[in-house]
Amino acid sequence: MTWSNYLFSFQGRINRAKLWLFVLILIAVEIVYIALASMIFGMTIFTAFMAGGGHPGAALAGGTSALIFALVSFALFVVVIIAGLALTVKRLHDRNKGAVWLLVFWLLPLVLNVVGLGYNPGEGAHGALSAACALVALGISIWAFVELYCLRGTVGDNPYGPDPLAGHS
């Protein structure tokens, strides 16, 4: 499997180890990116950001270097999201589930947290709704973690392709 197929193809299956590999690669890329950004751009971006009261638009006051940093950050963000989606779909395929499960594992917790944030925790029934949304979102996230990162995939071939561990017990 090539790197582009591994990171950006939505076809086939991957095992748990390959999903964990992506997590390790992502952590390494983030560490290197932050270190390089700090060396190249210095603290001017972060200083401009904080000087503007933490408002995202305030970073643009840092000039060209801030704009370059923002564009590179956005491009990296898009690449990571696409790769994460592709790998999650392939891992779902390994568990014999379709890509529609992304709605349950990625979108539903996000929606529940946004809904829950709309209520002030100190407002009686609204606080209970906020807490309930957060608790359900946490439960779904734990379920997704176990499903994707802990459980073995389908043994043998399934409709999404051959077993990635076939012959590797």
PDB file of N, CA, C and O in Angstrom, residues 88-132:
ATOM      1  N   THR A  88     -10.470   6.593   8.852  1.00  0.00           N
ATOM      2  CA  THR A  88     -11.613   6.165   9.660  1.00  0.00           C
ATOM      3  C   THR A  88     -12.576   5.328   8.829  1.00  0.00           C
ATOM      4  O   THR A  88     -13.085   4.302   9.300  1.00  0.00           O
ATOM      5  N   VAL A  89     -12.805   5.729   7.585  1.00  0.00           N
ATOM      6  CA  VAL A  89     -13.683   4.939   6.705  1.00  0.00           C
ATOM      7  C   VAL A  89     -13.089   3.554   6.482  1.00  0.00           C
ATOM      8  O   VAL A  89     -13.797   2.543   6.577  1.00  0.00           O
ATOM      9  N   LYS A  90     -11.788   3.483   6.208  1.00  0.00           N
ATOM     10  CA  LYS A  90     -11.162   2.165   5.992  1.00  0.00           C
ATOM     11  C   LYS A  90     -11.202   1.318   7.258  1.00  0.00           C
ATOM     12  O   LYS A  90     -11.373   0.103   7.188  1.00  0.00           O
ATOM     13  N   ARG A  91     -11.066   1.955   8.405  1.00  0.00           N
ATOM     14  CA  ARG A  91     -11.146   1.205   9.669  1.00  0.00           C
ATOM     15  C   ARG A  91     -12.581   0.723   9.908  1.00  0.00           C
ATOM     16  O   ARG A  91     -12.799  -0.380  10.372  1.00  0.00           O
ATOM     17  N   LEU A  92     -13.556   1.565   9.576  1.00  0.00           N
ATOM     18  CA  LEU A  92     -14.956   1.135   9.668  1.00  0.00           C
ATOM     19  C   LEU A  92     -15.204  -0.049   8.732  1.00  0.00           C
ATOM     20  O   LEU A  92     -15.909  -0.999   9.093  1.00  0.00           O
ATOM     21  N   HIS A  93     -14.619   0.012   7.538  1.00  0.00           N
ATOM     22  CA  HIS A  93     -14.736  -1.109   6.608  1.00  0.00           C
ATOM     23  C   HIS A  93     -14.166  -2.378   7.229  1.00  0.00           C
ATOM     24  O   HIS A  93     -14.723  -3.465   7.056  1.00  0.00           O
ATOM     25  N   ASP A  94     -13.061  -2.259   7.941  1.00  0.00           N
ATOM     26  CA  ASP A  94     -12.460  -3.428   8.586  1.00  0.00           C
ATOM     27  C   ASP A  94     -13.391  -3.998   9.653  1.00  0.00           C
ATOM     28  O   ASP A  94     -13.393  -5.192   9.912  1.00  0.00           O
ATOM     29  N   ARG A  95     -14.192  -3.145  10.265  1.00  0.00           N
ATOM     30  CA  ARG A  95     -15.165  -3.588  11.274  1.00  0.00           C
ATOM     31  C   ARG A  95     -16.494  -3.989  10.612  1.00  0.00           C
ATOM     32  O   ARG A  95     -17.483  -4.213  11.300  1.00  0.00           O
ATOM     33  N   ASN A  96     -16.518  -4.036   9.257  1.00  0.00           N
ATOM     34  CA  ASN A  96     -17.699  -4.405   8.472  1.00  0.00           C
ATOM     35  C   ASN A  96     -18.836  -3.400   8.646  1.00  0.00           C
ATOM     36  O   ASN A  96     -20.002  -3.757   8.749  1.00  0.00           O
ATOM     37  N   LYS A  97     -18.462  -2.132   8.695  1.00  0.00           N
ATOM     38  CA  LYS A  97     -19.430  -1.049   8.791  1.00  0.00           C
ATOM     39  C   LYS A  97     -19.192  -0.082   7.630  1.00  0.00           C
ATOM     40  O   LYS A  97     -18.068   0.117   7.204  1.00  0.00           O
ATOM     41  N   GLY A  98     -20.236   0.557   7.171  1.00  0.00           N
ATOM     42  CA  GLY A  98     -20.120   1.511   6.074  1.00  0.00           C
ATOM     43  C   GLY A  98     -19.700   2.897   6.568  1.00  0.00           C
ATOM     44  O   GLY A  98     -19.680   3.187   7.767  1.00  0.00           O
ATOM     45  N   ALA A  99     -19.406   3.763   5.612  1.00  0.00           N
ATOM     46  CA  ALA A  99     -18.960   5.122   5.921  1.00  0.00           C
ATOM     47  C   ALA A  99     -20.043   5.946   6.612  1.00  0.00           C
ATOM     48  O   ALA A  99     -19.736   6.950   7.254  1.00  0.00           O
ATOM     49  N   VAL A 100     -21.300   5.521   6.540  1.00  0.00           N
ATOM     50  CA  VAL A 100     -22.381   6.244   7.195  1.00  0.00           C
ATOM     51  C   VAL A 100     -22.160   6.313   8.709  1.00  0.00           C
ATOM     52  O   VAL A 100     -22.651   7.228   9.378  1.00  0.00           O
ATOM     53  N   TRP A 101     -21.377   5.389   9.247  1.00  0.00           N
ATOM     54  CA  TRP A 101     -21.068   5.402  10.680  1.00  0.00           C
ATOM     55  C   TRP A 101     -20.247   6.624  11.078  1.00  0.00           C
ATOM     56  O   TRP A 101     -20.152   6.953  12.263  1.00  0.00           O
ATOM     57  N   LEU A 102     -19.648   7.321  10.100  1.00  0.00           N
ATOM     58  CA  LEU A 102     -18.968   8.584  10.410  1.00  0.00           C
ATOM     59  C   LEU A 102     -19.950   9.579  11.021  1.00  0.00           C
ATOM     60  O   LEU A 102     -19.575  10.387  11.874  1.00  0.00           O
ATOM     61  N   LEU A 103     -21.194   9.528  10.570  1.00  0.00           N
ATOM     62  CA  LEU A 103     -22.206  10.427  11.118  1.00  0.00           C
ATOM     63  C   LEU A 103     -22.412  10.178  12.608  1.00  0.00           C
ATOM     64  O   LEU A 103     -22.614  11.117  13.379  1.00  0.00           O
ATOM     65  N   VAL A 104     -22.357   8.919  13.009  1.00  0.00           N
ATOM     66  CA  VAL A 104     -22.537   8.573  14.420  1.00  0.00           C
ATOM     67  C   VAL A 104     -21.287   8.903  15.222  1.00  0.00           C
ATOM     68  O   VAL A 104     -21.360   9.517  16.288  1.00  0.00           O
ATOM     69  N   PHE A 105     -20.122   8.516  14.704  1.00  0.00           N
ATOM     70  CA  PHE A 105     -18.892   8.640  15.479  1.00  0.00           C
ATOM     71  C   PHE A 105     -18.248  10.016  15.429  1.00  0.00           C
ATOM     72  O   PHE A 105     -17.538  10.398  16.353  1.00  0.00           O
ATOM     73  N   TRP A 106     -18.445  10.776  14.357  1.00  0.00           N
ATOM     74  CA  TRP A 106     -17.823  12.099  14.240  1.00  0.00           C
ATOM     75  C   TRP A 106     -18.836  13.225  14.389  1.00  0.00           C
ATOM     76  O   TRP A 106     -18.631  14.157  15.148  1.00  0.00           O
ATOM     77  N   LEU A 107     -19.929  13.142  13.631  1.00  0.00           N
ATOM     78  CA  LEU A 107     -20.868  14.260  13.577  1.00  0.00           C
ATOM     79  C   LEU A 107     -21.791  14.337  14.794  1.00  0.00           C
ATOM     80  O   LEU A 107     -22.001  15.422  15.341  1.00  0.00           O
ATOM     81  N   LEU A 108     -22.328  13.225  15.237  1.00  0.00           N
ATOM     82  CA  LEU A 108     -23.278  13.237  16.350  1.00  0.00           C
ATOM     83  C   LEU A 108     -22.678  13.809  17.639  1.00  0.00           C
ATOM     84  O   LEU A 108     -23.308  14.672  18.267  1.00  0.00           O
ATOM     85  N   PRO A 109     -21.462  13.392  18.062  1.00  0.00           N
ATOM     86  CA  PRO A 109     -20.892  14.032  19.263  1.00  0.00           C
ATOM     87  C   PRO A 109     -20.682  15.539  19.091  1.00  0.00           C
ATOM     88  O   PRO A 109     -20.906  16.315  20.025  1.00  0.00           O
ATOM     89  N   LEU A 110     -20.288  15.950  17.889  1.00  0.00           N
ATOM     90  CA  LEU A 110     -20.100  17.377  17.624  1.00  0.00           C
ATOM     91  C   LEU A 110     -21.423  18.129  17.780  1.00  0.00           C
ATOM     92  O   LEU A 110     -21.495  19.159  18.457  1.00  0.00           O
ATOM     93  N   VAL A 111     -22.473  17.622  17.178  1.00  0.00           N
ATOM     94  CA  VAL A 111     -23.791  18.271  17.261  1.00  0.00           C
ATOM     95  C   VAL A 111     -24.279  18.306  18.705  1.00  0.00           C
ATOM     96  O   VAL A 111     -24.768  19.338  19.181  1.00  0.00           O
ATOM     97  N   LEU A 112     -24.123  17.195  19.421  1.00  0.00           N
ATOM     98  CA  LEU A 112     -24.559  17.161  20.821  1.00  0.00           C
ATOM     99  C   LEU A 112     -23.803  18.172  21.672  1.00  0.00           C
ATOM    100  O   LEU A 112     -24.398  18.841  22.530  1.00  0.00           O
ATOM    101  N   ASN A 113     -22.501  18.296  21.440  1.00  0.00           N
ATOM    102  CA  ASN A 113     -21.724  19.268  22.212  1.00  0.00           C
ATOM    103  C   ASN A 113     -22.109  20.697  21.869  1.00  0.00           C
ATOM    104  O   ASN A 113     -22.180  21.547  22.748  1.00  0.00           O
ATOM    105  N   VAL A 114     -22.374  20.978  20.598  1.00  0.00           N
ATOM    106  CA  VAL A 114     -22.799  22.324  20.206  1.00  0.00           C
ATOM    107  C   VAL A 114     -24.162  22.639  20.832  1.00  0.00           C
ATOM    108  O   VAL A 114     -24.377  23.730  21.369  1.00  0.00           O
ATOM    109  N   VAL A 115     -25.078  21.682  20.788  1.00  0.00           N
ATOM    110  CA  VAL A 115     -26.394  21.879  21.405  1.00  0.00           C
ATOM    111  C   VAL A 115     -26.231  22.096  22.902  1.00  0.00           C
ATOM    112  O   VAL A 115     -26.823  23.002  23.485  1.00  0.00           O
ATOM    113  N   GLY A 116     -25.401  21.276  23.523  1.00  0.00           N
ATOM    114  CA  GLY A 116     -25.179  21.400  24.964  1.00  0.00           C
ATOM    115  C   GLY A 116     -24.547  22.717  25.355  1.00  0.00           C
ATOM    116  O   GLY A 116     -24.841  23.270  26.418  1.00  0.00           O
ATOM    117  N   LEU A 117     -23.677  23.258  24.513  1.00  0.00           N
ATOM    118  CA  LEU A 117     -23.045  24.537  24.812  1.00  0.00           C
ATOM    119  C   LEU A 117     -24.015  25.700  24.739  1.00  0.00           C
ATOM    120  O   LEU A 117     -23.763  26.769  25.292  1.00  0.00           O
ATOM    121  N   GLY A 118     -25.139  25.483  24.069  1.00  0.00           N
ATOM    122  CA  GLY A 118     -26.137  26.536  23.939  1.00  0.00           C
ATOM    123  C   GLY A 118     -26.911  26.788  25.222  1.00  0.00           C
ATOM    124  O   GLY A 118     -27.672  27.732  25.310  1.00  0.00           O
ATOM    125  N   TYR A 119     -26.708  25.939  26.221  1.00  0.00           N
ATOM    126  CA  TYR A 119     -27.437  26.078  27.478  1.00  0.00           C
ATOM    127  C   TYR A 119     -26.466  26.371  28.602  1.00  0.00           C
ATOM    128  O   TYR A 119     -25.393  25.776  28.694  1.00  0.00           O
ATOM    129  N   ASN A 120     -26.856  27.251  29.482  1.00  0.00           N
ATOM    130  CA  ASN A 120     -26.031  27.601  30.625  1.00  0.00           C
ATOM    131  C   ASN A 120     -26.175  26.517  31.697  1.00  0.00           C
ATOM    132  O   ASN A 120     -27.289  26.250  32.146  1.00  0.00           O
ATOM    133  N   PRO A 121     -25.060  25.902  32.129  1.00  0.00           N
ATOM    134  CA  PRO A 121     -25.150  24.825  33.116  1.00  0.00           C
ATOM    135  C   PRO A 121     -25.825  25.238  34.422  1.00  0.00           C
ATOM    136  O   PRO A 121     -26.323  24.396  35.145  1.00  0.00           O
ATOM    137  N   GLY A 122     -25.884  26.519  34.717  1.00  0.00           N
ATOM    138  CA  GLY A 122     -26.474  26.948  35.982  1.00  0.00           C
ATOM    139  C   GLY A 122     -27.950  27.261  35.897  1.00  0.00           C
ATOM    140  O   GLY A 122     -28.522  27.820  36.819  1.00  0.00           O
ATOM    141  N   GLU A 123     -28.609  26.908  34.811  1.00  0.00           N
ATOM    142  CA  GLU A 123     -30.008  27.289  34.615  1.00  0.00           C
ATOM    143  C   GLU A 123     -30.977  26.121  34.786  1.00  0.00           C
ATOM    144  O   GLU A 123     -31.828  25.865  33.948  1.00  0.00           O
ATOM    145  N   GLY A 124     -30.888  25.393  35.842  1.00  0.00           N
ATOM    146  CA  GLY A 124     -31.850  24.338  36.169  1.00  0.00           C
ATOM    147  C   GLY A 124     -31.988  23.283  35.097  1.00  0.00           C
ATOM    148  O   GLY A 124     -31.070  22.527  34.813  1.00  0.00           O
ATOM    149  N   ALA A 125     -33.177  23.223  34.455  1.00  0.00           N
ATOM    150  CA  ALA A 125     -33.459  22.206  33.437  1.00  0.00           C
ATOM    151  C   ALA A 125     -32.519  22.347  32.245  1.00  0.00           C
ATOM    152  O   ALA A 125     -32.110  21.353  31.649  1.00  0.00           O
ATOM    153  N   HIS A 126     -32.156  23.582  31.912  1.00  0.00           N
ATOM    154  CA  HIS A 126     -31.224  23.799  30.805  1.00  0.00           C
ATOM    155  C   HIS A 126     -29.851  23.231  31.150  1.00  0.00           C
ATOM    156  O   HIS A 126     -29.165  22.682  30.297  1.00  0.00           O
ATOM    157  N   GLY A 127     -29.462  23.366  32.404  1.00  0.00           N
ATOM    158  CA  GLY A 127     -28.190  22.798  32.853  1.00  0.00           C
ATOM    159  C   GLY A 127     -28.203  21.284  32.748  1.00  0.00           C
ATOM    160  O   GLY A 127     -27.214  20.667  32.366  1.00  0.00           O
ATOM    161  N   ALA A 128     -29.345  20.688  33.070  1.00  0.00           N
ATOM    162  CA  ALA A 128     -29.467  19.230  32.972  1.00  0.00           C
ATOM    163  C   ALA A 128     -29.390  18.794  31.510  1.00  0.00           C
ATOM    164  O   ALA A 128     -28.763  17.773  31.195  1.00  0.00           O
ATOM    165  N   LEU A 129     -29.989  19.573  30.616  1.00  0.00           N
ATOM    166  CA  LEU A 129     -29.926  19.249  29.191  1.00  0.00           C
ATOM    167  C   LEU A 129     -28.498  19.367  28.679  1.00  0.00           C
ATOM    168  O   LEU A 129     -28.034  18.515  27.921  1.00  0.00           O
ATOM    169  N   SER A 130     -27.812  20.404  29.110  1.00  0.00           N
ATOM    170  CA  SER A 130     -26.415  20.600  28.721  1.00  0.00           C
ATOM    171  C   SER A 130     -25.563  19.423  29.193  1.00  0.00           C
ATOM    172  O   SER A 130     -24.757  18.875  28.438  1.00  0.00           O
ATOM    173  N   ALA A 131     -25.745  19.020  30.431  1.00  0.00           N
ATOM    174  CA  ALA A 131     -24.988  17.897  30.989  1.00  0.00           C
ATOM    175  C   ALA A 131     -25.342  16.594  30.280  1.00  0.00           C
ATOM    176  O   ALA A 131     -24.460  15.769  30.002  1.00  0.00           O
ATOM    177  N   ALA A 132     -26.619  16.407  29.976  1.00  0.00           N
ATOM    178  CA  ALA A 132     -27.049  15.181  29.281  1.00  0.00           C
ATOM    179  C   ALA A 132     -26.433  15.104  27.888  1.00  0.00           C
ATOM    180  O   ALA A 132     -25.952  14.047  27.473  1.00  0.00           O
TER     181      ALA A 132
END
